[in-house]
CSV table of C-alpha atoms in Angstrom, one decimal:
chain,number,residue,atom,x,y,z
A,17,ALA,CA,78.4,111.5,127.9
A,18,MET,CA,79.7,109.0,125.2
A,19,LEU,CA,76.4,108.4,124.5
A,20,ARG,CA,75.6,112.9,124.0
A,21,ASP,CA,79.2,113.1,121.9
A,22,PHE,CA,78.4,110.4,119.7
A,23,THR,CA,74.4,111.8,118.6
A,24,SER,CA,75.4,115.6,118.7
A,25,TYR,CA,79.5,115.7,116.9
A,26,GLU,CA,79.6,116.2,113.7
A,27,PRO,CA,83.2,116.6,112.2
A,28,GLU,CA,84.2,119.8,110.8
A,29,GLU,CA,85.1,120.1,107.0
A,30,GLY,CA,88.8,121.3,108.7
A,31,GLU,CA,88.7,118.7,110.3
A,32,LYS,CA,87.7,116.2,107.5
A,33,ASP,CA,90.4,117.2,105.5
A,34,SER,CA,93.0,117.8,108.2
A,35,GLY,CA,95.9,115.9,108.0
A,36,ASP,CA,97.9,117.0,111.1
A,37,ASN,CA,98.0,114.5,114.2
A,38,LYS,CA,98.7,117.2,116.5
A,39,SER,CA,96.1,119.7,115.6
A,40,GLY,CA,93.6,117.5,116.2
A,41,ASN,CA,94.9,116.8,119.5
A,42,SER,CA,94.4,120.5,120.2
A,43,SER,CA,91.7,120.8,119.2
A,44,ALA,CA,90.4,117.2,121.3
A,45,ASP,CA,92.6,118.1,123.9
A,46,LYS,CA,90.9,122.5,124.0
A,47,ASP,CA,87.3,121.2,123.5
A,48,GLY,CA,87.6,118.0,126.9
A,49,SER,CA,88.8,122.1,128.9
A,50,ASP,CA,85.3,123.5,127.3
A,51,ALA,CA,83.3,120.2,128.2
A,52,ASP,CA,85.3,120.7,132.1
A,53,SER,CA,84.2,123.5,132.8
A,54,GLU,CA,80.9,123.5,131.7
A,55,ALA,CA,80.6,126.1,129.2
A,56,SER,CA,78.8,125.6,126.1
A,57,PRO,CA,81.2,124.6,122.6
A,58,THR,CA,79.8,126.8,120.8
A,59,PRO,CA,78.0,125.9,116.7
A,60,SER,CA,81.8,126.4,115.0
A,61,THR,CA,83.4,124.2,118.2
A,62,ALA,CA,82.6,120.2,118.0
A,63,PRO,CA,82.1,119.0,121.7
A,64,ALA,CA,84.9,116.3,122.7
A,65,ILE,CA,85.2,112.5,122.0
A,66,PRO,CA,86.6,109.8,124.3
A,67,ASP,CA,90.7,109.9,123.9
A,68,GLU,CA,90.5,106.2,122.6
A,69,VAL,CA,88.4,106.6,120.2
A,70,ASP,CA,89.5,109.9,119.1
A,71,ALA,CA,92.6,108.3,116.8
A,72,ASP,CA,90.1,106.8,114.6
A,73,LEU,CA,87.8,109.3,114.0
A,74,CYS,CA,90.3,112.4,113.6
A,75,LEU,CA,93.1,112.5,112.0
A,76,VAL,CA,93.0,112.0,108.9
A,77,LYS,CA,95.3,111.5,105.6
A,78,ASP,CA,92.8,111.6,103.3
A,79,PRO,CA,89.6,111.9,101.8
A,80,PHE,CA,89.3,108.5,101.9
A,81,ASP,CA,90.3,108.5,105.1
A,82,ALA,CA,88.1,111.1,106.5
A,83,CYS,CA,85.4,109.6,103.9
A,84,ALA,CA,85.3,105.8,105.9
A,85,SER,CA,85.7,108.3,109.4
A,86,TYR,CA,82.5,109.6,108.7
A,87,LEU,CA,81.5,105.8,107.8
A,88,ARG,CA,81.8,105.0,110.8
A,89,LEU,CA,80.9,107.5,113.2
A,90,LEU,CA,77.7,107.3,111.3
A,91,THR,CA,77.2,104.1,112.2
A,92,ALA,CA,77.9,104.5,115.7
A,93,ARG,CA,75.0,107.6,115.6
A,94,ASN,CA,73.1,104.7,114.5
A,95,ALA,CA,74.3,102.4,117.0
A,96,ALA,CA,73.1,104.7,120.2
A,97,ALA,CA,69.3,105.3,117.9
A,98,ILE,CA,68.4,101.9,117.5
A,99,LEU,CA,69.9,100.8,121.6
A,100,ARG,CA,67.7,103.7,122.2
A,101,GLU,CA,65.1,102.8,120.2
A,102,SER,CA,65.6,98.4,121.1
A,103,TRP,CA,65.8,99.4,125.2
A,104,ASP,CA,62.6,98.3,126.3
A,105,ASP,CA,63.6,94.9,124.0
A,106,LEU,CA,67.3,95.1,125.7
A,107,THR,CA,65.5,95.4,129.3
A,108,LYS,CA,63.2,92.6,128.9
A,109,LEU,CA,63.0,88.6,129.5
A,110,THR,CA,63.0,86.2,127.3
A,111,ASP,CA,60.3,83.5,128.0
A,112,GLY,CA,63.2,81.1,128.3
A,113,ASP,CA,64.5,83.1,131.3
A,114,VAL,CA,61.5,83.5,133.1
A,115,ASP,CA,61.3,79.9,133.3
A,116,ARG,CA,64.9,79.0,134.2
A,117,ALA,CA,63.9,82.3,137.0
A,118,ALA,CA,60.8,79.7,137.5
A,119,VAL,CA,62.9,76.2,138.3
A,120,ARG,CA,65.5,77.7,139.7
A,121,GLY,CA,62.6,79.6,142.2
A,122,ASP,CA,63.9,82.4,141.5
A,123,PRO,CA,61.1,86.2,141.0
A,124,ALA,CA,61.5,86.8,137.1
A,125,ASP,CA,62.7,90.8,137.9
A,126,ALA,CA,63.4,92.5,134.2
A,127,PRO,CA,66.5,94.1,134.3
A,128,THR,CA,66.0,98.4,134.4
A,129,THR,CA,70.1,99.3,134.1
A,130,LEU,CA,72.3,98.1,131.7
A,131,ALA,CA,75.5,98.3,132.3
A,132,LEU,CA,77.8,101.9,130.2
A,133,GLU,CA,80.7,100.3,130.0
A,134,ASP,CA,78.5,97.1,127.7
A,135,VAL,CA,77.2,100.2,126.4
A,136,ASN,CA,80.1,101.9,125.8
A,137,GLY,CA,82.6,98.6,124.3
A,138,VAL,CA,78.9,98.4,121.4
A,139,LEU,CA,80.0,102.5,120.4
A,140,ARG,CA,83.6,101.7,120.9
A,141,ALA,CA,83.0,98.7,118.3
A,142,TYR,CA,81.1,100.6,115.5
A,143,VAL,CA,83.3,102.9,116.2
A,144,SER,CA,86.9,101.1,115.0
A,145,GLY,CA,86.5,97.3,115.7
A,146,SER,CA,85.5,95.1,113.2
A,147,CYS,CA,82.5,92.6,112.2
A,148,LYS,CA,83.4,89.9,115.0
A,149,ASP,CA,84.2,93.1,117.4
A,150,ARG,CA,80.6,94.4,117.2
A,151,VAL,CA,78.7,90.9,117.2
A,152,ALA,CA,81.2,89.8,120.5
A,153,ALA,CA,80.5,93.1,121.9
A,154,LEU,CA,76.5,92.7,122.1
A,155,TRP,CA,76.7,88.8,122.6
A,156,ASN,CA,77.8,90.8,126.2
A,157,LEU,CA,76.3,93.6,126.4
A,158,ILE,CA,72.8,90.6,125.8
A,159,ASP,CA,74.0,88.6,128.1
A,160,LYS,CA,72.5,89.1,130.9
A,161,ASP,CA,73.1,87.2,133.8
A,162,LYS,CA,76.5,87.6,132.3
A,163,ASP,CA,77.0,83.5,131.4
A,164,GLY,CA,78.6,83.8,128.1
A,165,LEU,CA,75.2,82.1,127.4
A,166,ILE,CA,72.3,83.6,125.1
A,167,ASP,CA,69.2,81.8,123.9
A,168,GLU,CA,67.8,81.3,120.3
A,169,ALA,CA,65.7,84.8,121.0
A,170,GLU,CA,68.1,87.0,122.2
A,171,MET,CA,70.5,85.5,118.9
A,172,GLU,CA,67.7,86.3,116.7
A,173,TYR,CA,68.0,90.4,118.7
A,174,LEU,CA,72.1,90.5,118.0
A,175,ALA,CA,71.9,89.7,114.6
A,176,HIS,CA,69.0,92.7,114.7
A,177,TRP,CA,70.8,95.3,115.6
A,178,SER,CA,74.2,94.0,114.4
A,179,MET,CA,73.0,94.9,110.4
A,180,LYS,CA,70.6,98.0,111.5
A,181,PRO,CA,73.1,100.8,112.3
A,182,VAL,CA,74.9,99.7,108.7
A,183,GLU,CA,72.1,99.6,107.1
A,184,ALA,CA,71.0,103.3,108.4
A,185,ALA,CA,74.7,104.9,108.1
A,186,LEU,CA,75.4,103.8,104.5
A,187,LYS,CA,71.7,104.9,103.5
A,188,GLN,CA,73.0,108.6,105.2
A,189,LEU,CA,75.6,108.9,103.4
A,190,PHE,CA,74.1,107.8,100.2
A,191,GLU,CA,71.5,110.6,100.9
A,192,GLU,CA,74.0,113.5,101.9
A,193,THR,CA,76.3,112.4,98.2
A,194,LEU,CA,73.5,112.9,96.5
A,195,GLU,CA,72.9,115.9,97.4
A,196,GLU,CA,77.0,116.8,97.2
A,197,LEU,CA,76.6,115.1,94.0
A,198,PRO,CA,77.4,117.6,91.2
A,199,SER,CA,74.9,118.1,87.7
A,200,ALA,CA,75.7,117.4,84.5
A,201,GLU,CA,76.4,121.6,83.8
A,202,ASP,CA,77.6,122.4,86.9
A,203,ALA,CA,80.0,119.4,86.2
A,204,LEU,CA,81.2,120.9,82.7
A,205,ALA,CA,81.2,124.0,85.1
A,206,GLY,CA,84.1,122.7,86.5
A,207,SER,CA,85.4,121.7,84.4
A,208,GLY,CA,86.6,124.7,82.1
A,209,GLY,CA,83.4,124.7,79.6
A,210,THR,CA,80.2,127.2,80.0
A,211,PRO,CA,77.8,126.2,82.2
A,212,GLN,CA,74.6,126.8,80.9
A,213,LYS,CA,71.6,128.0,83.1
A,214,LYS,CA,69.3,125.0,84.3
A,215,GLY,CA,65.1,124.7,83.9
A,216,TRP,CA,63.1,123.7,85.3
A,217,MET,CA,62.4,120.5,83.8
A,218,GLN,CA,67.0,119.8,83.7
A,219,ARG,CA,66.1,120.7,87.9
A,220,ARG,CA,63.0,118.3,87.7
A,221,ARG,CA,65.5,115.6,86.3
A,222,ASP,CA,68.4,116.1,87.9
A,223,THR,CA,65.5,115.1,91.3
A,224,LYS,CA,63.3,112.2,90.1
A,225,THR,CA,67.0,110.9,89.9
A,226,LYS,CA,67.9,111.5,93.1
A,227,LYS,CA,64.5,110.2,94.6
A,228,ARG,CA,65.5,106.9,91.7
A,229,MET,CA,68.7,105.7,93.7
A,230,ILE,CA,67.6,106.9,97.2
A,231,LYS,CA,64.6,104.5,96.3
A,232,LEU,CA,66.6,101.7,95.6
A,233,LEU,CA,69.1,102.5,97.6
A,234,ASN,CA,66.4,101.8,100.2
A,235,LYS,CA,64.6,98.6,99.0
A,236,ALA,CA,67.7,97.1,98.8
A,237,ALA,CA,68.3,97.7,102.3
A,238,ALA,CA,64.9,96.5,102.9
A,239,ASN,CA,64.5,93.1,100.8
A,240,HIS,CA,67.9,91.9,100.9
A,241,PHE,CA,68.4,90.5,104.0
A,242,ASP,CA,65.2,89.5,104.7
A,243,ILE,CA,64.0,87.8,101.0
A,244,GLU,CA,67.3,88.1,99.4
A,245,VAL,CA,69.4,86.1,102.1
A,246,GLU,CA,66.2,84.8,104.0
A,247,THR,CA,68.6,85.5,107.1
A,248,PRO,CA,65.4,84.1,109.3
A,249,HIS,CA,66.0,80.7,108.0
A,250,ARG,CA,69.9,81.0,108.2
A,251,LEU,CA,69.6,82.0,111.9
A,252,ARG,CA,67.3,79.5,112.6
A,253,CYS,CA,69.3,76.9,111.6
A,254,ILE,CA,72.6,78.3,113.1
A,255,TYR,CA,70.8,77.2,116.2
A,256,ALA,CA,69.1,74.6,115.3
A,257,TRP,CA,72.7,73.0,114.2
A,258,ALA,CA,75.6,74.7,116.6
A,259,GLU,CA,76.9,71.7,119.0
A,260,LYS,CA,76.2,73.8,121.8
A,261,GLU,CA,77.6,72.2,125.3
A,262,HIS,CA,75.3,73.9,127.6
A,263,GLN,CA,72.3,71.1,129.3
A,264,ASN,CA,74.8,68.2,126.3
A,265,ASN,CA,72.9,70.5,123.3
A,266,SER,CA,69.2,69.0,124.7
A,267,ILE,CA,66.2,69.4,126.1
A,268,ASP,CA,65.2,70.1,129.4
A,269,SER,CA,61.4,68.9,130.3
A,270,VAL,CA,60.8,69.3,134.1
A,271,HIS,CA,57.9,70.9,136.4
A,272,ILE,CA,57.6,73.6,138.0
A,273,GLU,CA,54.7,75.5,140.2
A,274,SER,CA,52.1,76.9,138.8
A,275,GLY,CA,49.6,79.7,140.2
A,276,MET,CA,48.7,80.0,144.0
A,277,ILE,CA,47.1,76.4,144.3
A,278,ALA,CA,50.1,74.1,146.1
A,279,GLY,CA,50.9,70.8,144.0
A,280,ARG,CA,49.4,72.3,141.1
A,281,LYS,CA,52.5,71.8,138.1
A,282,ARG,CA,53.7,73.3,134.5
A,283,TYR,CA,55.3,71.4,132.4
A,284,VAL,CA,57.8,73.0,131.1
A,285,GLU,CA,60.6,73.2,127.8
A,286,LEU,CA,63.7,74.3,128.3
A,287,ALA,CA,66.0,74.7,125.0
A,288,PRO,CA,69.5,74.7,125.2
A,289,LYS,CA,71.5,78.3,125.0
A,290,LEU,CA,74.6,79.3,122.6
A,291,SER,CA,78.5,80.1,122.9
A,292,LEU,CA,79.3,82.6,121.4
A,293,GLU,CA,82.2,80.7,120.0
A,294,GLU,CA,80.1,78.1,118.9
A,295,PHE,CA,77.8,80.5,117.4
A,296,ARG,CA,80.8,82.4,115.4
A,297,SER,CA,81.2,78.5,113.9
A,298,GLU,CA,78.1,78.4,112.2
A,299,GLN,CA,78.0,81.5,111.9
A,300,GLN,CA,81.2,82.0,109.4
A,301,GLU,CA,79.7,78.8,107.5
A,302,HIS,CA,76.3,80.3,106.6
A,303,PHE,CA,75.9,83.3,106.9
A,304,GLY,CA,78.9,85.3,106.3
A,305,HIS,CA,76.2,87.2,104.8
A,306,LEU,CA,76.1,88.9,108.2
A,307,ASP,CA,80.6,90.4,108.2
A,308,ARG,CA,80.1,92.3,105.4
A,309,VAL,CA,77.0,94.1,105.6
A,310,GLY,CA,77.9,96.9,104.3
A,311,GLU,CA,78.7,95.4,100.5
A,312,GLU,CA,75.6,93.1,100.8
A,313,ILE,CA,73.7,95.9,100.5
A,314,LEU,CA,75.0,97.6,98.5
A,315,SER,CA,75.6,95.1,95.6
A,316,SER,CA,72.1,94.6,96.0
A,317,PHE,CA,71.9,97.6,95.0
A,318,ARG,CA,74.0,97.9,92.9
A,319,GLU,CA,72.7,94.5,90.1
A,320,ASP,CA,69.0,96.9,91.1
A,321,LEU,CA,70.6,99.9,89.3
A,322,LEU,CA,71.8,97.6,86.1
A,323,VAL,CA,68.1,96.4,86.4
A,324,ASP,CA,66.3,99.6,86.4
A,325,GLN,CA,68.6,100.8,83.3
A,326,GLY,CA,67.7,98.5,81.4
A,327,LYS,CA,64.7,98.1,81.2
A,328,GLY,CA,65.0,102.5,81.0
A,329,ARG,CA,66.9,101.3,77.9
A,330,GLN,CA,64.0,98.8,76.8
A,331,ASN,CA,61.5,101.2,76.8
A,332,LYS,CA,63.4,103.2,75.2
A,333,GLN,CA,63.2,100.4,73.2
A,334,GLU,CA,59.8,99.7,72.6
A,335,ARG,CA,59.2,103.8,72.2
A,336,ARG,CA,61.8,103.6,69.5
A,337,ASP,CA,59.5,101.1,67.5
A,338,MET,CA,56.4,102.0,68.1
A,339,LEU,CA,56.6,105.6,66.9
A,340,LEU,CA,58.4,103.7,63.6
A,341,PHE,CA,55.3,101.2,63.3
A,342,LEU,CA,53.0,104.1,63.5
A,343,GLY,CA,55.1,106.2,60.8
A,344,ALA,CA,55.3,103.6,59.1
A,345,VAL,CA,51.2,102.7,59.3
A,346,SER,CA,50.7,106.3,58.2
A,347,ALA,CA,52.8,106.9,55.6
A,348,VAL,CA,50.6,103.5,54.0
A,349,ASP,CA,47.6,104.3,55.6
A,350,ALA,CA,47.7,107.7,53.7
A,351,VAL,CA,48.9,106.4,50.0
A,352,ILE,CA,46.4,104.2,49.9
A,353,TRP,CA,44.2,107.0,50.2
A,354,SER,CA,45.5,108.7,47.3
A,355,LEU,CA,45.0,105.6,45.5
């Protein structure tokens, strides 16, 4: 039910601007009673949301709080979508898990379900928690044997799933903001001036500008962490430099039974696993970007935008110089031909 609410709830205009706490609670209670009676909500009525996150989503006092609440809601929706798309990766066993099961003599059966409490914990962390809460919730979800430890491959999944919902939410919010952004003529009309009729050239210019802005943000979101921050390299360093208590921070070399032939053994190296505290100790020092994903993406977008604007001014200056040069050459040729 929580997954359904997060993926289907759309805040209405009145909910975004309302500062009345009592009205927000009564609306949520009314939606909950409708859901209990199995009556399908009308298009103008938002589905009920859990009581524990109602205050974080609906009770806003100013437009900034409304925007922040909407961004958190988009982040939670994208987190739910990414968890759904990554179901195979969430439930599959890593090579380390298979080898450890073979050493213990247990069958290496991948889980087919996930604990609802763990999934809800991840969504709640994206709705009202901090970056630290998101990492802790994802850690608990990825940790299949519930020993508080994960291996290097699972750590890479954790970093990936921690960043992707924020990236997707920022891109969605940015596109919606551009759609609502007034053009120069609309802004002139809103300030009391006389609006001019928007021609097809102005509409085409506005459309190209919006497309260029969206392209720059998508480029920043796609390249910043993988290329500029070098996330794979930093994660390898975190795992290598972490003081892991598991297996005394050393690799266990063992021989296990292999195949159907009795006595045939296979050499296996079991890498140590690390705990959340050990990960956070190194991550905060060498990969603090994970705690400010949105800020990092917007900072990269700002730099790309300044570079794009600088290129535009440079090209404009080059075209002006070229026209002046051609004009001067034409004038000189005209004088020569007249002699």
